[in-house]
Amino acid sequence: MSQGRLLACLYFLVNAVLAERANAQFSSWHPKNFARGDRGLTENGVGDGGDETTSGEADAVDREQPLGAPWLESERGAGFTPPKTTPAEQKSCGCLAGVNDYDLYPESDFWTTTPLPEPSTLNGALEAASSRSKVALVMMTNAGEVDLVDNFLCSLRMFGVNKYLIFATDSVALAMLRERGYHAWDGEATVGKGLDKSDSNFRTSSWKQLTRAKMKVAKQVLQSGHHMFFSDVDVVALENFLPSLVSESQKSPQWLLDWDGKRTGKKEANTGFYFMRAEKGSIDLLTKATLQQKKMPAKDDQQLINAVMTSGQRNYMPRPKFANGCYLRNVGKSTDLVKKGVAAVHVNCAVNKLMKHKLMCNMGLWFCANVPEGGNPRPTFGGRCKPGYGMERFRGYNSSASLTAVGKVGEGLVERS
């Protein structure tokens, strides 16, 4: 055998062994293992205990398991209570913290222990979803991004947030949200009709129209007298960040810093993740940005707002506690996020939803039990998205995170400070 062929054979064998080990390691992070509560975390984030696999056979079995009610039902005998949720949410996401799991946390500003009422007015809906200090978590979505809503809300419920209001920009999105049991409002009266119902690629004309519609939503919320944390739906929560964010946001507005981390990179306010108080200055900023659209008709909301913003309104949230997608791309491993104290990630810096799915899967940020359409992570993750991986992966790293819900849905996991 020639030297070249010998080296080629050695290369193939080494890679085969590494791939086998990778599949064995990550198959044990299946949500079935998490649900049984037989997985713990060591200080470096590697699992100890539980059903370690020593071959690719178990991973193949995992791939064939139905992810949702069937495997949850099978855990009843192991002391696991299946999530209380809706059939539509179970089918689309299958979050271990169900839509109707009101007993996971005690009553608080951002958690309700009873179903929210369904008011007939927007102000009533905001009142129901807001805190005692009139702070509301607000989102906006079309039908094409409801799967991202599923994942964001799943991560929020895991860490103690189930009060929010989602503006649906089309009737299809509204029906999907309400069928799942989410707190949704018909946003067409605010943003107008005719916006794209599909997931639009970054910087396309339809995408820009959707982003500019967010300014209308934000302005209407503030004019109702409610303070607002506005979030895009391609966000993942790694703890309940709302109480500390609100208490520390004395200056309004507070923006997520959009920056790629490079010394020469441009820094600007990210309009997909920000906090505003119901003050004249904030409302005037949104009004000016809307008027600026006449001068800059081809710009998106972030470009318009940054163009008219004063220096006193450029108040940024601490980084990396609140991180953007560019930071996510450069951080390295998913465990680095929690070691660095990241509380939430806005998965931007991706040109389309497929790239967001891949980025979330690769970094262990997909909290739903069901794999996202298009989720195709790197080979070291077994060639597929590990559903529910985020819930256990991030558990126990951040001492400021409330872990009540995680403890209830995963009995036996040891809390670590």
Short mmCIF file of C-alpha atoms in Angstrom, two decimals:
data_model
loop_
_atom_site.label_atom_id
_atom_site.label_comp_id
_atom_site.label_asym_id
_atom_site.label_seq_id
_atom_site.Cartn_x
_atom_site.Cartn_y
_atom_site.Cartn_z
CA MET A 1 0.00 0.00 0.00
CA SER A 2 1.35 3.41 -0.92
CA GLN A 3 2.06 6.02 1.77
CA GLY A 4 -0.72 8.26 0.42
CA ARG A 5 -3.34 5.51 0.62
CA LEU A 6 -2.18 4.55 4.12
CA LEU A 7 -2.57 8.15 5.34
CA ALA A 8 -6.00 8.34 3.74
CA CYS A 9 -7.12 5.16 5.56
CA LEU A 10 -5.81 6.46 8.90
CA TYR A 11 -7.61 9.77 8.34
CA PHE A 12 -10.88 7.92 7.65
CA LEU A 13 -10.56 5.71 10.75
CA VAL A 14 -9.77 8.63 13.08
CA ASN A 15 -12.74 10.63 11.83
CA ALA A 16 -15.02 7.62 12.16
CA VAL A 17 -14.02 7.17 15.81
CA LEU A 18 -14.49 10.89 16.56
CA ALA A 19 -17.91 10.92 14.91
CA GLU A 20 -18.95 7.85 16.92
CA ARG A 21 -17.91 9.52 20.18
CA ALA A 22 -19.74 12.70 19.24
CA ASN A 23 -22.95 10.81 18.55
CA ALA A 24 -22.62 8.90 21.82
CA GLN A 25 -22.07 12.08 23.84
CA PHE A 26 -24.89 14.13 22.40
CA SER A 27 -27.51 11.39 22.12
CA SER A 28 -27.56 11.39 25.94
CA TRP A 29 -28.85 15.00 25.82
CA HIS A 30 -32.15 13.84 24.34
CA PRO A 31 -35.16 15.43 26.09
CA LYS A 32 -36.30 11.96 27.14
CA ASN A 33 -33.23 11.77 29.36
CA PHE A 34 -33.90 15.27 30.61
CA ALA A 35 -37.52 14.39 31.37
CA ARG A 36 -36.49 11.33 33.37
CA GLY A 37 -34.25 13.53 35.44
CA ASP A 38 -31.33 11.12 35.18
CA ARG A 39 -28.86 13.64 33.81
CA GLY A 40 -26.81 16.00 35.90
CA LEU A 41 -24.19 18.56 34.93
CA THR A 42 -20.61 18.72 36.04
CA GLU A 43 -18.88 22.06 36.48
CA ASN A 44 -17.62 22.08 32.90
CA GLY A 45 -21.07 21.40 31.48
CA VAL A 46 -20.52 17.73 30.66
CA GLY A 47 -23.25 15.37 31.76
CA ASP A 48 -22.71 12.86 34.53
CA GLY A 49 -24.95 9.92 35.29
CA GLY A 50 -27.89 8.82 33.20
CA ASP A 51 -27.99 6.69 30.11
CA GLU A 52 -24.63 7.12 28.43
CA THR A 53 -24.54 5.50 25.02
CA THR A 54 -21.51 3.67 23.79
CA SER A 55 -22.53 3.19 20.21
CA GLY A 56 -24.51 4.91 17.50
CA GLU A 57 -27.45 2.53 18.03
CA ALA A 58 -29.10 4.60 20.79
CA ASP A 59 -28.79 7.75 18.71
CA ALA A 60 -30.54 5.97 15.87
CA VAL A 61 -33.32 5.02 18.29
CA ASP A 62 -33.57 8.66 19.40
CA ARG A 63 -34.08 9.73 15.82
CA GLU A 64 -37.03 7.37 15.51
CA GLN A 65 -38.74 8.44 18.75
CA PRO A 66 -41.83 10.61 18.30
CA LEU A 67 -41.03 13.92 19.95
CA GLY A 68 -44.09 15.02 21.83
CA ALA A 69 -47.03 13.53 23.67
CA PRO A 70 -46.17 9.83 23.04
CA TRP A 71 -42.84 9.85 24.82
CA LEU A 72 -44.14 12.21 27.51
CA GLU A 73 -46.97 9.78 28.21
CA SER A 74 -44.44 6.99 28.67
CA GLU A 75 -42.76 8.91 31.48
CA ARG A 76 -45.80 9.01 33.79
CA GLY A 77 -44.60 5.91 35.60
CA ALA A 78 -41.19 7.52 36.22
CA GLY A 79 -42.63 10.37 38.29
CA PHE A 80 -42.79 12.80 35.41
CA THR A 81 -45.87 14.95 34.91
CA PRO A 82 -46.50 15.72 31.22
CA PRO A 83 -46.83 19.40 30.37
CA LYS A 84 -50.27 20.99 30.50
CA THR A 85 -50.56 22.49 27.07
CA THR A 86 -52.68 22.75 23.94
CA PRO A 87 -52.68 20.16 21.13
CA ALA A 88 -51.44 22.80 18.69
CA GLU A 89 -48.49 23.78 20.89
CA GLN A 90 -47.68 20.13 21.57
CA LYS A 91 -47.59 19.44 17.83
CA SER A 92 -45.59 22.53 16.89
CA CYS A 93 -43.18 22.77 19.83
CA GLY A 94 -43.79 20.29 22.61
CA CYS A 95 -42.18 22.47 25.26
CA LEU A 96 -41.59 20.77 28.61
CA ALA A 97 -43.02 23.90 30.27
CA GLY A 98 -46.54 23.81 28.86
CA VAL A 99 -48.72 26.78 27.97
CA ASN A 100 -51.11 25.88 30.80
CA ASP A 101 -48.48 24.95 33.41
CA TYR A 102 -49.45 27.87 35.61
CA ASP A 103 -48.19 26.21 38.79
CA LEU A 104 -44.53 26.14 37.75
CA TYR A 105 -43.88 29.49 39.43
CA PRO A 106 -45.60 31.64 42.05
CA GLU A 107 -47.51 34.74 40.97
CA SER A 108 -45.19 37.61 40.04
CA ASP A 109 -44.90 40.62 37.75
CA PHE A 110 -44.14 38.46 34.73
CA TRP A 111 -45.80 35.19 35.69
CA THR A 112 -49.51 34.51 36.11
CA THR A 113 -50.84 31.48 37.97
CA THR A 114 -54.21 31.71 36.22
CA PRO A 115 -55.17 32.17 32.54
CA LEU A 116 -55.10 35.77 31.41
CA PRO A 117 -58.45 37.32 30.48
CA GLU A 118 -59.30 37.99 26.84
CA PRO A 119 -60.18 41.70 26.75
CA SER A 120 -61.99 43.27 23.82
CA THR A 121 -59.69 46.32 23.72
CA LEU A 122 -55.96 46.70 23.17
CA ASN A 123 -55.55 48.66 26.38
CA GLY A 124 -57.28 45.84 28.26
CA ALA A 125 -54.98 43.27 26.67
CA LEU A 126 -51.91 45.31 27.65
CA GLU A 127 -53.22 45.71 31.19
CA ALA A 128 -53.68 41.95 31.50
CA ALA A 129 -50.20 41.20 30.17
CA SER A 130 -48.28 43.93 32.03
CA SER A 131 -46.61 44.04 35.44
CA ARG A 132 -47.77 46.06 38.44
CA SER A 133 -45.55 48.90 37.25
CA LYS A 134 -47.20 48.74 33.80
CA VAL A 135 -44.32 47.09 31.95
CA ALA A 136 -45.39 44.87 29.05
CA LEU A 137 -43.33 42.38 27.06
CA VAL A 138 -44.40 43.01 23.46
CA MET A 139 -43.66 41.09 20.26
CA MET A 140 -44.80 41.18 16.65
CA THR A 141 -44.91 38.32 14.17
CA ASN A 142 -46.34 37.16 10.87
CA ALA A 143 -47.34 33.60 10.01
CA GLY A 144 -43.88 32.77 8.66
CA GLU A 145 -42.11 33.20 12.01
CA VAL A 146 -44.49 31.51 14.43
CA ASP A 147 -42.05 28.63 14.93
CA LEU A 148 -39.54 31.15 16.29
CA VAL A 149 -42.29 32.41 18.61
CA ASP A 150 -42.72 28.81 19.83
CA ASN A 151 -39.06 28.53 20.78
CA PHE A 152 -38.82 31.98 22.41
CA LEU A 153 -41.94 31.46 24.53
CA CYS A 154 -40.75 27.99 25.52
CA SER A 155 -37.47 29.43 26.82
CA LEU A 156 -39.36 32.21 28.63
CA ARG A 157 -41.73 29.79 30.38
CA MET A 158 -38.80 27.66 31.49
CA PHE A 159 -37.42 30.65 33.39
CA GLY A 160 -40.60 32.15 34.76
CA VAL A 161 -42.21 34.42 32.14
CA ASN A 162 -45.69 33.75 30.76
CA LYS A 163 -47.09 37.29 30.55
CA TYR A 164 -46.65 39.02 27.19
CA LEU A 165 -48.62 40.25 24.19
CA ILE A 166 -47.93 39.33 20.57
CA PHE A 167 -49.18 41.52 17.73
CA ALA A 168 -50.10 39.34 14.73
CA THR A 169 -49.66 41.14 11.42
CA ASP A 170 -52.00 38.84 9.49
CA SER A 171 -55.05 36.69 10.13
CA VAL A 172 -53.16 33.43 9.57
CA ALA A 173 -50.62 34.29 12.27
CA LEU A 174 -53.39 35.34 14.66
CA ALA A 175 -55.19 32.02 14.20
CA MET A 176 -51.97 30.03 14.71
CA LEU A 177 -51.07 31.92 17.89
CA ARG A 178 -54.52 31.62 19.44
CA GLU A 179 -54.77 27.94 18.56
CA ARG A 180 -51.56 27.39 20.51
CA GLY A 181 -53.00 29.25 23.51
CA TYR A 182 -50.66 32.25 23.24
CA HIS A 183 -51.63 35.80 24.24
CA ALA A 184 -52.14 37.42 20.84
CA TRP A 185 -53.72 40.55 19.44
CA ASP A 186 -54.96 41.35 15.94
CA GLY A 187 -52.30 43.82 14.84
CA GLU A 188 -53.69 44.65 11.41
CA ALA A 189 -55.55 47.66 12.80
CA THR A 190 -52.17 49.01 13.94
CA VAL A 191 -49.80 48.01 11.15
CA GLY A 192 -52.24 47.85 8.22
CA LYS A 193 -53.08 44.99 5.89
CA GLY A 194 -51.05 43.50 3.07
CA LEU A 195 -47.77 42.78 4.89
CA ASP A 196 -45.88 39.65 3.86
CA LYS A 197 -47.14 36.49 5.61
CA SER A 198 -44.03 34.43 4.85
CA ASP A 199 -40.60 34.59 6.41
CA SER A 200 -38.82 37.35 4.49
CA ASN A 201 -35.09 37.33 3.91
CA PHE A 202 -32.90 40.01 5.44
CA ARG A 203 -32.97 43.43 3.76
CA THR A 204 -35.58 42.51 1.15
CA SER A 205 -38.33 45.07 0.54
CA SER A 206 -40.97 42.92 2.25
CA TRP A 207 -38.67 42.44 5.26
CA LYS A 208 -38.13 46.20 5.54
CA GLN A 209 -41.88 46.81 5.47
CA LEU A 210 -42.32 44.41 8.36
CA THR A 211 -39.57 46.04 10.41
CA ARG A 212 -41.04 49.51 9.88
CA ALA A 213 -44.39 48.19 11.10
CA LYS A 214 -42.76 47.49 14.47
CA MET A 215 -42.43 51.24 15.05
CA LYS A 216 -46.22 51.60 14.77
CA VAL A 217 -46.74 48.85 17.34
CA ALA A 218 -44.19 50.34 19.74
CA LYS A 219 -45.65 53.83 19.47
CA GLN A 220 -49.20 52.63 20.11
CA VAL A 221 -48.12 50.69 23.21
CA LEU A 222 -46.27 53.70 24.65
CA GLN A 223 -49.17 56.04 23.89
CA SER A 224 -51.44 53.72 25.89
CA GLY A 225 -49.34 54.56 28.95
CA HIS A 226 -47.52 51.24 29.19
CA HIS A 227 -43.77 50.92 29.45
CA MET A 228 -42.54 48.38 26.98
CA PHE A 229 -39.88 45.77 26.45
CA PHE A 230 -40.05 45.11 22.72
CA SER A 231 -38.53 41.91 21.42
CA ASP A 232 -38.25 40.29 18.03
CA VAL A 233 -39.22 36.62 18.06
CA ASP A 234 -35.80 35.26 17.02
CA VAL A 235 -34.66 35.60 20.63
CA VAL A 236 -33.81 32.96 23.24
CA ALA A 237 -33.96 33.56 26.99
CA LEU A 238 -31.38 31.89 29.22
CA GLU A 239 -32.84 33.33 32.42
CA ASN A 240 -35.68 35.60 33.53
CA PHE A 241 -33.96 38.85 32.59
CA LEU A 242 -37.00 41.13 32.79
CA PRO A 243 -37.01 42.15 36.50
CA SER A 244 -33.35 43.18 36.55
CA LEU A 245 -33.57 44.81 33.14
CA VAL A 246 -36.52 46.96 34.16
CA SER A 247 -35.03 47.96 37.53
CA GLU A 248 -31.68 48.86 35.98
CA SER A 249 -33.13 50.79 33.03
CA GLN A 250 -33.34 54.20 34.65
CA LYS A 251 -32.33 55.77 31.37
CA SER A 252 -34.82 55.27 28.56
CA PRO A 253 -34.55 53.86 25.98
CA GLN A 254 -32.18 50.93 26.55
CA TRP A 255 -30.99 49.09 23.46
CA LEU A 256 -29.26 45.84 22.67
CA LEU A 257 -25.88 46.78 21.21
CA ASP A 258 -25.55 45.67 17.60
CA TRP A 259 -21.84 45.12 17.05
CA ASP A 260 -19.75 42.35 15.53
CA GLY A 261 -17.07 42.73 18.21
CA LYS A 262 -14.42 43.94 15.80
CA ARG A 263 -12.50 47.09 16.66
CA THR A 264 -13.47 48.68 13.36
CA GLY A 265 -17.06 47.40 13.49
CA LYS A 266 -20.02 49.76 13.54
CA LYS A 267 -21.94 50.08 16.79
CA GLU A 268 -25.63 50.91 16.71
CA ALA A 269 -28.90 50.34 18.54
CA ASN A 270 -30.59 47.03 17.76
CA THR A 271 -34.33 47.59 17.28
CA GLY A 272 -35.22 43.96 17.81
CA PHE A 273 -34.53 43.99 21.55
CA TYR A 274 -35.06 47.17 23.60
CA PHE A 275 -36.79 48.76 26.58
CA MET A 276 -38.70 52.05 26.50
CA ARG A 277 -40.62 53.92 29.14
CA ALA A 278 -43.88 55.62 28.25
CA GLU A 279 -42.26 59.04 28.03
CA LYS A 280 -42.54 61.88 25.56
CA GLY A 281 -38.92 61.50 24.44
CA SER A 282 -39.43 57.86 23.45
CA ILE A 283 -42.66 58.58 21.58
CA ASP A 284 -41.05 61.55 19.81
CA LEU A 285 -38.14 59.33 18.74
CA LEU A 286 -40.51 56.87 17.06
CA THR A 287 -42.41 59.74 15.43
CA LYS A 288 -39.21 61.24 14.03
CA ALA A 289 -38.06 57.86 12.72
CA THR A 290 -41.39 57.38 10.95
CA LEU A 291 -41.14 60.83 9.35
CA GLN A 292 -37.54 60.06 8.35
CA GLN A 293 -38.89 57.30 6.17
CA LYS A 294 -39.94 59.94 3.62
CA LYS A 295 -36.29 60.93 3.22
CA MET A 296 -34.98 57.36 3.45
CA PRO A 297 -37.72 55.18 1.88
CA ALA A 298 -35.45 52.18 1.31
CA LYS A 299 -34.29 51.90 4.94
CA ASP A 300 -35.46 49.55 7.68
CA ASP A 301 -36.58 50.56 11.17
CA GLN A 302 -33.13 50.14 12.71
CA GLN A 303 -31.52 52.42 10.15
CA LEU A 304 -34.28 55.01 10.55
CA ILE A 305 -34.18 55.07 14.36
CA ASN A 306 -30.38 55.25 14.48
CA ALA A 307 -30.45 58.11 11.97
CA VAL A 308 -32.58 60.37 14.18
CA MET A 309 -31.49 59.24 17.64
CA THR A 310 -29.71 61.72 19.92
CA SER A 311 -26.58 60.81 21.86
CA GLY A 312 -28.59 60.85 25.09
CA GLN A 313 -30.84 58.12 23.70
CA ARG A 314 -27.98 55.75 22.92
CA ASN A 315 -28.09 53.77 26.13
CA TYR A 316 -26.92 50.20 25.66
CA MET A 317 -27.65 47.10 27.69
CA PRO A 318 -24.60 45.40 29.20
CA ARG A 319 -22.80 43.07 26.84
CA PRO A 320 -22.46 40.12 26.74
CA LYS A 321 -25.34 39.74 29.23
CA PHE A 322 -27.55 40.73 26.31
CA ALA A 323 -25.94 39.39 23.15
CA ASN A 324 -26.69 39.59 19.44
CA GLY A 325 -26.20 37.02 16.71
CA CYS A 326 -22.81 38.33 15.69
CA TYR A 327 -21.56 37.71 19.22
CA LEU A 328 -23.11 34.26 19.05
CA ARG A 329 -21.15 33.45 15.91
CA ASN A 330 -17.87 34.46 17.53
CA VAL A 331 -18.34 33.07 21.04
CA GLY A 332 -17.25 29.54 20.20
CA LYS A 333 -19.15 27.00 22.30
CA SER A 334 -22.64 27.08 23.77
CA THR A 335 -21.25 26.65 27.28
CA ASP A 336 -19.35 29.91 26.84
CA LEU A 337 -22.67 31.76 26.75
CA VAL A 338 -23.62 30.79 30.27
CA LYS A 339 -20.09 31.03 31.62
CA LYS A 340 -20.03 34.62 30.41
CA GLY A 341 -23.39 35.33 32.04
CA VAL A 342 -25.45 35.73 28.87
CA ALA A 343 -29.10 36.21 29.85
CA ALA A 344 -30.66 36.46 26.39
CA VAL A 345 -29.57 36.21 22.77
CA HIS A 346 -31.09 37.93 19.76
CA VAL A 347 -30.25 35.59 16.88
CA ASN A 348 -29.80 38.21 14.19
CA CYS A 349 -26.76 38.41 11.89
CA ALA A 350 -28.39 35.68 9.80
CA VAL A 351 -29.78 36.29 6.32
CA ASN A 352 -32.84 34.03 6.64
CA LYS A 353 -34.74 31.75 9.00
CA LEU A 354 -32.90 28.63 7.86
CA MET A 355 -29.61 30.17 9.03
CA LYS A 356 -31.24 31.13 12.33
CA HIS A 357 -32.39 27.54 12.81
CA LYS A 358 -28.91 26.22 12.15
CA LEU A 359 -27.31 28.76 14.47
CA MET A 360 -29.77 27.97 17.26
CA CYS A 361 -29.32 24.23 16.84
CA ASN A 362 -25.54 24.41 16.72
CA MET A 363 -25.41 26.51 19.90
CA GLY A 364 -27.97 24.46 21.82
CA LEU A 365 -30.56 27.24 21.77
CA TRP A 366 -33.52 25.27 20.43
CA PHE A 367 -35.77 24.68 23.46
CA CYS A 368 -38.75 23.07 21.73
CA ALA A 369 -38.89 19.28 21.82
CA ASN A 370 -39.67 19.22 18.11
CA VAL A 371 -36.92 19.82 15.58
CA PRO A 372 -37.31 23.03 13.53
CA GLU A 373 -37.88 22.68 9.83
CA GLY A 374 -34.49 23.13 8.21
CA GLY A 375 -32.58 22.49 11.42
CA ASN A 376 -29.43 20.83 10.11
CA PRO A 377 -26.57 21.39 12.55
CA ARG A 378 -22.93 20.52 12.15
CA PRO A 379 -21.92 16.82 12.17
CA THR A 380 -20.61 16.94 15.75
CA PHE A 381 -24.22 17.22 16.88
CA GLY A 382 -25.09 13.91 15.30
CA GLY A 383 -26.21 15.57 12.07
CA ARG A 384 -29.47 16.92 13.48
CA CYS A 385 -30.86 19.40 15.96
CA LYS A 386 -30.92 18.00 19.47
CA PRO A 387 -34.45 18.96 20.59
CA GLY A 388 -34.79 20.36 24.09
CA TYR A 389 -31.00 20.49 24.37
CA GLY A 390 -31.01 24.09 25.56
CA MET A 391 -33.09 23.37 28.65
CA GLU A 392 -30.57 21.09 30.29
CA ARG A 393 -27.45 22.55 28.71
CA PHE A 394 -27.92 25.91 30.39
CA ARG A 395 -29.34 24.66 33.65
CA GLY A 396 -27.36 25.50 36.77
CA TYR A 397 -24.72 27.82 35.28
CA ASN A 398 -26.25 31.17 36.13
CA SER A 399 -27.05 31.58 39.82
CA SER A 400 -29.29 34.57 39.11
CA ALA A 401 -31.69 32.43 37.08
CA SER A 402 -34.77 31.06 38.80
CA LEU A 403 -34.83 27.32 38.30
CA THR A 404 -38.16 26.32 39.81
CA ALA A 405 -39.74 25.28 36.55
CA VAL A 406 -36.66 23.41 35.42
CA GLY A 407 -36.66 21.48 38.66
CA LYS A 408 -40.32 20.55 38.26
CA VAL A 409 -40.07 19.33 34.69
CA GLY A 410 -36.78 17.55 35.30
CA GLU A 411 -36.97 15.86 38.70
CA GLY A 412 -33.62 14.78 40.04
CA LEU A 413 -31.43 17.38 38.40
CA VAL A 414 -29.11 19.02 40.92
CA GLU A 415 -29.10 22.81 41.11
CA ARG A 416 -25.63 24.33 40.96
CA SER A 417 -24.69 27.85 41.98
#
